mmCIF file of C-alpha atoms and ligand atoms in Angstrom:
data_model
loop_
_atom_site.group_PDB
_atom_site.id
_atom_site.type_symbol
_atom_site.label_atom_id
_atom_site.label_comp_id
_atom_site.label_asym_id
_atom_site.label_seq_id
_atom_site.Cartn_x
_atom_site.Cartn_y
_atom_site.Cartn_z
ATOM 1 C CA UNK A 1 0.000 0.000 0.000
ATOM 2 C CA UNK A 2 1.425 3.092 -0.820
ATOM 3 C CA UNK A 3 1.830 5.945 1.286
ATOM 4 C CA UNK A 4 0.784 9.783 -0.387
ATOM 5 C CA UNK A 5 3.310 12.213 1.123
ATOM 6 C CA UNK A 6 1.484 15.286 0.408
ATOM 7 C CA UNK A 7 -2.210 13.814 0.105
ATOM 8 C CA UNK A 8 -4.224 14.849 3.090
ATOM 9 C CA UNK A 9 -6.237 11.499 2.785
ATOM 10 C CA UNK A 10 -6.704 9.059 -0.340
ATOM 11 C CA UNK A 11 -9.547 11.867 -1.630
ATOM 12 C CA UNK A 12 -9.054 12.412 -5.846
ATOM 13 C CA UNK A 13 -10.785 15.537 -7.122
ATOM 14 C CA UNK A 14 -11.487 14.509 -10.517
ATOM 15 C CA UNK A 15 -11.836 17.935 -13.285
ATOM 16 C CA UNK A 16 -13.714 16.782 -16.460
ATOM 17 C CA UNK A 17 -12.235 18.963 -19.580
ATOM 18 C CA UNK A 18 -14.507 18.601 -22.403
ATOM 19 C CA UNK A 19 -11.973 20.361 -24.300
ATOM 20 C CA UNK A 20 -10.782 20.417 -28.093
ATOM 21 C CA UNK A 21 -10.090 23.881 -28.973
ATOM 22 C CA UNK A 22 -6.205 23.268 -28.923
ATOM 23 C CA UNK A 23 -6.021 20.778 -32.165
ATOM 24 C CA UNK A 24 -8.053 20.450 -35.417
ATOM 25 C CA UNK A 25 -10.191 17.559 -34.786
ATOM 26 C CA UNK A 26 -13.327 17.258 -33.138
ATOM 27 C CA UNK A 27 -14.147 14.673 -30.639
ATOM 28 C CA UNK A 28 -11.940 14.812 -27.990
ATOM 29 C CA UNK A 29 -13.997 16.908 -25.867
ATOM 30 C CA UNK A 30 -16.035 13.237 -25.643
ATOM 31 C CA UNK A 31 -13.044 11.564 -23.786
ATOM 32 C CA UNK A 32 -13.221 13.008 -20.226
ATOM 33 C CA UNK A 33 -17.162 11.874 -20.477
ATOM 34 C CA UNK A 34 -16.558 8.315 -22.151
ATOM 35 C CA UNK A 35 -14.355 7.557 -19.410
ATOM 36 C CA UNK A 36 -16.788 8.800 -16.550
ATOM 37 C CA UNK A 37 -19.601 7.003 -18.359
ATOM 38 C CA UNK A 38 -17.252 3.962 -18.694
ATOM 39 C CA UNK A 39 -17.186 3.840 -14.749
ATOM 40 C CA UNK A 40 -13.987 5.485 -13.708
ATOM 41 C CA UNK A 41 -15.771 6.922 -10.191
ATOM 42 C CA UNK A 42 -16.451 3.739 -9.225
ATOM 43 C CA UNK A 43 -13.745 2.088 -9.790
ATOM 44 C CA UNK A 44 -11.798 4.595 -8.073
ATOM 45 C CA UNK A 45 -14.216 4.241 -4.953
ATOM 46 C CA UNK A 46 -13.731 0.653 -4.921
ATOM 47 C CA UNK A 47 -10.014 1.604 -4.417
ATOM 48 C CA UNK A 48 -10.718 3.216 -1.655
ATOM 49 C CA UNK A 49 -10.594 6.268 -3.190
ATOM 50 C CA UNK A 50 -13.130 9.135 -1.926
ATOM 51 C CA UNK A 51 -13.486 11.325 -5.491
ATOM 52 C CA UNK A 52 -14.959 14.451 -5.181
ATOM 53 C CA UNK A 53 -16.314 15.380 -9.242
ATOM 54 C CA UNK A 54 -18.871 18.196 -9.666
ATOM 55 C CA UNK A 55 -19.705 17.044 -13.107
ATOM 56 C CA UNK A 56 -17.609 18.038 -16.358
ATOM 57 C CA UNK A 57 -16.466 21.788 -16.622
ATOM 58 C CA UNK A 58 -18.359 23.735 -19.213
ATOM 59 C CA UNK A 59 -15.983 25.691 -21.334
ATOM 60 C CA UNK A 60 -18.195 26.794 -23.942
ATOM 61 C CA UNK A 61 -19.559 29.595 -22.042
ATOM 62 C CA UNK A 62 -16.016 30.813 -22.282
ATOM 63 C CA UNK A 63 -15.721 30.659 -26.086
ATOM 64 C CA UNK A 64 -14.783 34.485 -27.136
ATOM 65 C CA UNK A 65 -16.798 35.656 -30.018
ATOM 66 C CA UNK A 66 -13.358 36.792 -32.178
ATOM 67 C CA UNK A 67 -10.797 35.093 -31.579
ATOM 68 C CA UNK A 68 -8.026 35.609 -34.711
ATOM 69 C CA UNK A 69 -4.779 33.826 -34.712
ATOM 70 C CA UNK A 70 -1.640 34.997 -32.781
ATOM 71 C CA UNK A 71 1.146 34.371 -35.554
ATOM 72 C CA UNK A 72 0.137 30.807 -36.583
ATOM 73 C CA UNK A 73 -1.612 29.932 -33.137
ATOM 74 C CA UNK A 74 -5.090 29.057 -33.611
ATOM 75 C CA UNK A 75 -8.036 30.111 -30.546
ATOM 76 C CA UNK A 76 -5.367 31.408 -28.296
ATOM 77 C CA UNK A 77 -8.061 33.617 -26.838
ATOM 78 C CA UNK A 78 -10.069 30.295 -25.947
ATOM 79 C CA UNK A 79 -7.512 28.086 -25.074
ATOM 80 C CA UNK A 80 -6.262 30.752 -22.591
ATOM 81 C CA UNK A 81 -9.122 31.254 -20.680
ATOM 82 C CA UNK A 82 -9.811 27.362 -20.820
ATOM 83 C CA UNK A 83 -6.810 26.595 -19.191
ATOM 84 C CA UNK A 84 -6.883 29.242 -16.855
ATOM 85 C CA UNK A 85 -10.431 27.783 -15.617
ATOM 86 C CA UNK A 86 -8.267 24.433 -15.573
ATOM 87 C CA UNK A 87 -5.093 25.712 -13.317
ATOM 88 C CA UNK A 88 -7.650 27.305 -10.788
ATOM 89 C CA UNK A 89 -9.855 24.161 -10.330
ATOM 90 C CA UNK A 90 -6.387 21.987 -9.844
ATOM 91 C CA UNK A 91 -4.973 24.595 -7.966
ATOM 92 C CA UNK A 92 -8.005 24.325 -5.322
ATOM 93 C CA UNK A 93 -8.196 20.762 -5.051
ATOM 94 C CA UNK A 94 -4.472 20.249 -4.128
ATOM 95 C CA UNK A 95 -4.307 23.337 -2.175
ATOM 96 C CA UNK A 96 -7.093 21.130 0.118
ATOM 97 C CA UNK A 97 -4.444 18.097 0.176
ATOM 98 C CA UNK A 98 -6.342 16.110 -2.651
ATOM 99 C CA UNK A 99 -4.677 14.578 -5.658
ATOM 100 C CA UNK A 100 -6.209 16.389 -8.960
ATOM 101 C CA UNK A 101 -7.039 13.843 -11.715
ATOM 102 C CA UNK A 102 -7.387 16.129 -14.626
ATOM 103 C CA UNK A 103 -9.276 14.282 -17.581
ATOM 104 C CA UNK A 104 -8.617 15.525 -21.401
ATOM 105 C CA UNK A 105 -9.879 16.647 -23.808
ATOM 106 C CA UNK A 106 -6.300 17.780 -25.766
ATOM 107 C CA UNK A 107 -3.184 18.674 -24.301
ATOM 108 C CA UNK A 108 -3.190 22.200 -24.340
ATOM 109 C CA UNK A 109 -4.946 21.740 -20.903
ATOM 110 C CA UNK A 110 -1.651 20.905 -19.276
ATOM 111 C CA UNK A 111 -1.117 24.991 -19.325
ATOM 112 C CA UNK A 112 -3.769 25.023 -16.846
ATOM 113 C CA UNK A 113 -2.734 21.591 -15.208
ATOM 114 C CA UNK A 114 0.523 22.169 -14.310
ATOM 115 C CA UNK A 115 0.176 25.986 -13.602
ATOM 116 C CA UNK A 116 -2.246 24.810 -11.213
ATOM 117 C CA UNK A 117 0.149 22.345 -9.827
ATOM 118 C CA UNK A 118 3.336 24.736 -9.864
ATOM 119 C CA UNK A 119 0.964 27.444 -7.674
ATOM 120 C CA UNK A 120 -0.008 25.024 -5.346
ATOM 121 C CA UNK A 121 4.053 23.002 -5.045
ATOM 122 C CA UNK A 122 6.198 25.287 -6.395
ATOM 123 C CA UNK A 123 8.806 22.449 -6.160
ATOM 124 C CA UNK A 124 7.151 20.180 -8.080
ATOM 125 C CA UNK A 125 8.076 18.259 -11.402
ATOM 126 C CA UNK A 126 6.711 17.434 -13.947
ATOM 127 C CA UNK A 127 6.728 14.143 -16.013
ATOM 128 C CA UNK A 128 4.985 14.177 -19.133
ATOM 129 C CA UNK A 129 4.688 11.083 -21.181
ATOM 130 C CA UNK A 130 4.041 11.032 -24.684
ATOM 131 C CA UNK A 131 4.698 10.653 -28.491
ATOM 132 C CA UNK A 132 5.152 14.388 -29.344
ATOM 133 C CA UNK A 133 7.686 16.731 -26.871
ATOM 134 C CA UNK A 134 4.574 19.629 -27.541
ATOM 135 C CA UNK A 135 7.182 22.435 -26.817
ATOM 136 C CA UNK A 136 7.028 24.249 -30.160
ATOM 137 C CA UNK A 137 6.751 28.077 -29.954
ATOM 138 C CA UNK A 138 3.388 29.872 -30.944
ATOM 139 C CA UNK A 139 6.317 30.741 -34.126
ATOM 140 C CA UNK A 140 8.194 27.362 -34.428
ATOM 141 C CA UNK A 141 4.750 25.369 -34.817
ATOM 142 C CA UNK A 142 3.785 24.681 -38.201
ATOM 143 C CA UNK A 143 0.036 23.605 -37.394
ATOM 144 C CA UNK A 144 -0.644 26.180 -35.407
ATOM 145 C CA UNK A 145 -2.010 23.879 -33.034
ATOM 146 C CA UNK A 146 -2.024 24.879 -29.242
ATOM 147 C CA UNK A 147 -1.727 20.907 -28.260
ATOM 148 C CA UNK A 148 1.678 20.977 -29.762
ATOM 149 C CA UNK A 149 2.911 24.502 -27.239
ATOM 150 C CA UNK A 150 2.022 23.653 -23.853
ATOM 151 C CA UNK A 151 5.564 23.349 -22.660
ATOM 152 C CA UNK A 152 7.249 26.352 -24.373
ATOM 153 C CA UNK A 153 4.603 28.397 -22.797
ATOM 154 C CA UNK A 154 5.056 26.801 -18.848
ATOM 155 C CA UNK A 155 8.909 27.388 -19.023
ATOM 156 C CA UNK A 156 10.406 29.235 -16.677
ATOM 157 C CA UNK A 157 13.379 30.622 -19.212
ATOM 158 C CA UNK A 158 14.043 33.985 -19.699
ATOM 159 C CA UNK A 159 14.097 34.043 -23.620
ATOM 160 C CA UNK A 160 11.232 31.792 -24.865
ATOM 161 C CA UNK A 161 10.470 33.253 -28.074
ATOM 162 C CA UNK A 162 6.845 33.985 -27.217
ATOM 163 C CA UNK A 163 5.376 37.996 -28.933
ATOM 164 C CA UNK A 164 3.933 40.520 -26.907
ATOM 165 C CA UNK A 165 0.601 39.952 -28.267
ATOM 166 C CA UNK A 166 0.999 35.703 -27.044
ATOM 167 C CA UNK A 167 2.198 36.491 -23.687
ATOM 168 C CA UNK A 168 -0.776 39.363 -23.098
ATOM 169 C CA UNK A 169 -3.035 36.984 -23.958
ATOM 170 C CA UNK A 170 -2.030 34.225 -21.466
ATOM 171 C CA UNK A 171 -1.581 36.946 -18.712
ATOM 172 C CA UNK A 172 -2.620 35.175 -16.038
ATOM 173 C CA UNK A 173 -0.140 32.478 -16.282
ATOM 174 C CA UNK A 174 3.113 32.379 -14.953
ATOM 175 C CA UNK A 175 5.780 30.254 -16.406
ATOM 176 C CA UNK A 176 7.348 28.347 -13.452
ATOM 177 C CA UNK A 177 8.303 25.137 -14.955
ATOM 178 C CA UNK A 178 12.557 24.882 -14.620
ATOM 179 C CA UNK A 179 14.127 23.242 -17.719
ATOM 180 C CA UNK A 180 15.869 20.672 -14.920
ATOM 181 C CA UNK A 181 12.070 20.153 -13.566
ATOM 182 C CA UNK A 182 10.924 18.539 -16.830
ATOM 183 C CA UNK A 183 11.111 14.696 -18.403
ATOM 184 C CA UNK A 184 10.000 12.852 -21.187
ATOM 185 C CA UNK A 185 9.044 9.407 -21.545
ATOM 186 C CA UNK A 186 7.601 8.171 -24.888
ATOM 187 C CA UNK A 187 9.307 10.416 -27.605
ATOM 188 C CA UNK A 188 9.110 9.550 -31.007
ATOM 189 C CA UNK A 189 8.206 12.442 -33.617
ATOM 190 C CA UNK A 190 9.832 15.612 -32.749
ATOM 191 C CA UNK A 191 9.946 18.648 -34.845
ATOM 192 C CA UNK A 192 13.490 19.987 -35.545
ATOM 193 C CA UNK A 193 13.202 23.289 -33.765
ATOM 194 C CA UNK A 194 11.941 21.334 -30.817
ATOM 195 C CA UNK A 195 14.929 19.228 -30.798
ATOM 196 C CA UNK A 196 16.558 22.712 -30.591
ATOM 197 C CA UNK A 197 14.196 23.609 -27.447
ATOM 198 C CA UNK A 198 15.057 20.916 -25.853
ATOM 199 C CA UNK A 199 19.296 21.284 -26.658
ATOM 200 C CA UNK A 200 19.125 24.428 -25.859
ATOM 201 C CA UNK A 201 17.587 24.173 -22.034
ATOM 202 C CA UNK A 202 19.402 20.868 -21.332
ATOM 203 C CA UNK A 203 15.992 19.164 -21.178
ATOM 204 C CA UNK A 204 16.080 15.755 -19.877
ATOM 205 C CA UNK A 205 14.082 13.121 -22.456
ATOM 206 C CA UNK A 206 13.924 9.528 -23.160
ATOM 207 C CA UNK A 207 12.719 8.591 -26.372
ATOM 208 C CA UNK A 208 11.307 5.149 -27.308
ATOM 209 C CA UNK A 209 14.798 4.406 -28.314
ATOM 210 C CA UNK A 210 15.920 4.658 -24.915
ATOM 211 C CA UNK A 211 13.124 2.332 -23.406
ATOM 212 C CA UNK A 212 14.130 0.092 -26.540
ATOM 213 C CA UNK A 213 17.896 0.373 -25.191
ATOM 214 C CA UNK A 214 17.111 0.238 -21.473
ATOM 215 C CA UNK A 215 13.812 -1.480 -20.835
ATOM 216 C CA UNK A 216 11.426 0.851 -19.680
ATOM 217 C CA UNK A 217 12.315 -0.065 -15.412
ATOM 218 C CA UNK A 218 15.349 1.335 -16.236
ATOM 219 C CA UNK A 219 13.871 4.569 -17.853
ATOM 220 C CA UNK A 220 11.618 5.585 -15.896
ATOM 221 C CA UNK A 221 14.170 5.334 -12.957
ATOM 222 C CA UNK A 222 16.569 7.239 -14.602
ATOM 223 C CA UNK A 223 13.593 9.977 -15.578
ATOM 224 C CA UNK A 224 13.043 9.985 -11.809
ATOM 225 C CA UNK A 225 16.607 10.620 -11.057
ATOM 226 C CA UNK A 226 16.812 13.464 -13.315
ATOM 227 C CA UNK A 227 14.389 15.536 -11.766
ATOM 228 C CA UNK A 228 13.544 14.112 -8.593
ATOM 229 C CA UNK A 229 16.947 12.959 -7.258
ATOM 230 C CA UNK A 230 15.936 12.379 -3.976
ATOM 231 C CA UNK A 231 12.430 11.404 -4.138
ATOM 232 C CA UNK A 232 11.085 14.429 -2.465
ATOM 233 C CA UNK A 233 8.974 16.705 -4.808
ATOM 234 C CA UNK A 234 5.688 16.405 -5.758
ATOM 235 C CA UNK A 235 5.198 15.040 -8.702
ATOM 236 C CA UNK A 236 2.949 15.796 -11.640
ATOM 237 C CA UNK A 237 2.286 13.074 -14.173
ATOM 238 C CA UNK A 238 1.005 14.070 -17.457
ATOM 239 C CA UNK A 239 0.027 11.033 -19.959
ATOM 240 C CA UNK A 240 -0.750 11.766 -23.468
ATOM 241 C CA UNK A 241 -2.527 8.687 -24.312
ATOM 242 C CA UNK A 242 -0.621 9.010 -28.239
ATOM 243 C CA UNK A 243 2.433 7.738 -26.254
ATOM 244 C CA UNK A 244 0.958 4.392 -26.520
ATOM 245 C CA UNK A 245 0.968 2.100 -29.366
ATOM 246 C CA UNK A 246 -1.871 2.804 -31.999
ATOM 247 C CA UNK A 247 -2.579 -0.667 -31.562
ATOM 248 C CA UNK A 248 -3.037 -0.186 -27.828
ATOM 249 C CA UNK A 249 -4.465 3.414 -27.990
ATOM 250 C CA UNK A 250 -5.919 3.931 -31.526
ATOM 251 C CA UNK A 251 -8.742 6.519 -30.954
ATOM 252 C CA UNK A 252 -6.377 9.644 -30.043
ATOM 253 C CA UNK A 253 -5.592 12.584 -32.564
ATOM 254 C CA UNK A 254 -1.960 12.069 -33.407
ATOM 255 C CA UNK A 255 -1.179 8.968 -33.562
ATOM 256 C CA UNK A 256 2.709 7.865 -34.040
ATOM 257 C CA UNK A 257 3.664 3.894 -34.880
ATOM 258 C CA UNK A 258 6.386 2.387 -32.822
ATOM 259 C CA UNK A 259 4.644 3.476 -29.510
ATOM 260 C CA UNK A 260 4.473 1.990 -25.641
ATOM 261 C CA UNK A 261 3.186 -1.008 -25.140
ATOM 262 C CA UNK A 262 0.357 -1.952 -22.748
ATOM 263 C CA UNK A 263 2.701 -2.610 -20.052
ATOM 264 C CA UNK A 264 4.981 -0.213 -20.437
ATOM 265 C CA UNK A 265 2.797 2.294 -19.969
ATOM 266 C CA UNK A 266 1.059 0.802 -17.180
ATOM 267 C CA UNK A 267 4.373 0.231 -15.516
ATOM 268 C CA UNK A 268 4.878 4.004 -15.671
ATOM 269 C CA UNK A 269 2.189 4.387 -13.917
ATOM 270 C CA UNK A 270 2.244 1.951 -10.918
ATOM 271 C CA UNK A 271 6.174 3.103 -10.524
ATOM 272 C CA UNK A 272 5.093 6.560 -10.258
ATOM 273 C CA UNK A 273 2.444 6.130 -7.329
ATOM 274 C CA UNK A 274 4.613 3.759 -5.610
ATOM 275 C CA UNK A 275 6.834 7.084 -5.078
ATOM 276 C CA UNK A 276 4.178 8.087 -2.652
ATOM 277 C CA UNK A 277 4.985 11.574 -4.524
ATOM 278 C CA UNK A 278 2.187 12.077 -6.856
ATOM 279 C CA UNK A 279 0.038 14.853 -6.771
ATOM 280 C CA UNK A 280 -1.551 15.311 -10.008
ATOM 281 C CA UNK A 281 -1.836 13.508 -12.793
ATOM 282 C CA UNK A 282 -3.408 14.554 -16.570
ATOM 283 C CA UNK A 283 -4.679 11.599 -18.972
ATOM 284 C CA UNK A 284 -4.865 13.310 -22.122
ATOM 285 C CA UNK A 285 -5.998 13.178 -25.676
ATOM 286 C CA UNK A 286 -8.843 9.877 -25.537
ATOM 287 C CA UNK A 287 -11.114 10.727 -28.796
ATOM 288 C CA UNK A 288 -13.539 8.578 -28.709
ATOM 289 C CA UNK A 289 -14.837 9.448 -31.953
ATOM 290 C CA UNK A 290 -12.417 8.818 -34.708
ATOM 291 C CA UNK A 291 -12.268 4.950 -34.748
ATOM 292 C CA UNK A 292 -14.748 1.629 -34.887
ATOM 293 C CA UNK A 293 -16.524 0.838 -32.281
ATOM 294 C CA UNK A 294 -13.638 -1.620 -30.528
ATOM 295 C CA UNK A 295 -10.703 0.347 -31.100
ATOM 296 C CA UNK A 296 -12.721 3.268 -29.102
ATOM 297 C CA UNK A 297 -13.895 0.974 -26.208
ATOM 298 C CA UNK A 298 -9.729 -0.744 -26.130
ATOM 299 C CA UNK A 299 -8.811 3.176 -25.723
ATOM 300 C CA UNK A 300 -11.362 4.533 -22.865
ATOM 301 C CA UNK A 301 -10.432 1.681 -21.162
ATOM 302 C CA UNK A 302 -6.801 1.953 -21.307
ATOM 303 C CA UNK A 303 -7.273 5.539 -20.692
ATOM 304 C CA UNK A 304 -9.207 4.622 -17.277
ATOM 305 C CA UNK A 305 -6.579 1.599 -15.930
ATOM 306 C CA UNK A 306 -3.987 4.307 -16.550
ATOM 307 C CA UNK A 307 -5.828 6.522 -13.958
ATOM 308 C CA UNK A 308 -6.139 3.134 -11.648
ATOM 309 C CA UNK A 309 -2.468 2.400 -11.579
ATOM 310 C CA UNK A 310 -1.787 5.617 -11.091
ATOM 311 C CA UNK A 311 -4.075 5.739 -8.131
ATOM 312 C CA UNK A 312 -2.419 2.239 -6.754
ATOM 313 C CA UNK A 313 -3.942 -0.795 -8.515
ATOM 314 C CA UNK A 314 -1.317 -3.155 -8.854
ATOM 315 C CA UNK A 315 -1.113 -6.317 -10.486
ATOM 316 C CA UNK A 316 -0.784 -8.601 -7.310
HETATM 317 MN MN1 MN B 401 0.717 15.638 -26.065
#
């Protein structure tokens, strides 16, 4: 059983992001209510678990009327206040000593999640698992996509090449994120000036070429060495679901081949709460819409064991 060294007592607030507005494709919004519908309350409960969850957030209350692009970034106007909505929701629940279970909708939302985490443990890190590193500038992108930004935007460098016009509209957040306070697990299609991003700041990643090399034990300790030497921060787990296999996560955006396996990405998981440092945790990008019927069900359901390790299942 593990022991939560900054959890008050085993309570999860779970925050529902019916969210697409930072990628193309519509659909994703459905994940965070697939995978309530699908059962994830209860299963949490039956962990022990007590889940506070005041239904999904409604975000399109929040949609601005105009909303042109900032360079090539599309609905930066939307996405900001979105996210914003986001970090004050995760903010509150850890602030009263829960663990925030933030459920995606795309992964633009981890500019509210983890500003939410950074204001409430300033010394957290962050470990963000995926296919894509999602640190292109609202200028390096070539989508235009938010999804692909998050991390540019959370870092806490001095020259992020992010205009005037960007950083006014994202105000209210504060980039606290150290380059040393960041890891990757899952890499596998990385634009060029994001290779450059992560060069430049010394940022820690392991691509699937490293869990090929190492075996993915060996990663993830390694990941956990890098920015949590002394297993003492918080951490803040942030799973793309596209970091898995298509064939074990097809309904999700982006999809890249050569992916983590079913295990492996459990095992990320279930080594991460048996830290006893986990404080938040993001399960991103389930669209439930864009495949057959069984690929859709294979990738809620992933989606909610992923939450279930993370909250303690384990296998024996
Ligand atoms: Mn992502």
């Amino acid at each position: 059983m593990t022991t939560y060294k900054y959890l008050k007592d085993k309570k999860v607030g779970i925050i529902g992001c019916p969210f697409s507005g930072g990628q193309p494709k519509e659909g994703v919004d459905e994940g965070p209510i697939k995978m309530i519908e699908f059962g994830l309350i209860e299963q949490l409960e039956e962990m022990g678990w007590a889940v506070e969850f005041d239904g999904h957030h409604k975000f399109t209350s929040l949609k601005p009327s105009e909303d042109p692009n900032i360079g090539k970034a599309k609905r930066p106007r939307y996405v900001s206040r979105v996210t914003k909505a986001v970090a004050e929701s995760v903010e509150s629940h850890l602030k009263k000593g829960h663990l925030a279970l933030t459920l995606g909708g795309d992964h633009s939302l981890a500019l509210g999640t983890v500003s939410g985490t950074f204001a409430a443990y300033p010394d957290a890190c962050l470990v963000w698992i995926d296919a894509h590193a999602d640190i292109n500038t609202p200028e390096s992108t070539e989508s235009g996509n938010l999804h692909g930004c998050p991390v540019s935007f959370l870092l806490d460098v001095n020259d992020m090449l992010i205009s005037q016009e960007m950083t006014e509209s994202f105000s209210w957040l504060k980039p606290r994120l150290r380059p040393d306070r960041i890891v990757y697990i899952g890499l596998r299609d990385v634009d060029p000036p994001e290779k450059e991003i992560l060069k430049k700041y010394g940022i820690k990643a392991f691509s699937m070429t490293h869990v090929d090399k190492y075996g993915i034990g060996k990663v993830v300790e390694m990941a956990l060495d890098a920015v949590n030497p002394d297993r003492d921060r918080p951490i803040h787990l942030s799973f793309d679901v596209d970091a898995l296999d298509p064939t074990v996560a097809p309904s999700t955006g982006t999809p890249v081949r050569g992916g983590l396996t079913f295990r492996e990405g459990h095992y990320i998981c279930e080594s991460i709460n048996e830290t006893g440092l986990l404080v938040s945790v993001d399960i991103m990008e389930v669209n439930p819409t864009l495949e057959d019927e069984v690929s859709v069900f294979e990738t809620v359901t992933v989606g909610c064991s992923l939450v279930r390790c993370c909250l303690g299942e384990t296998l024996l």
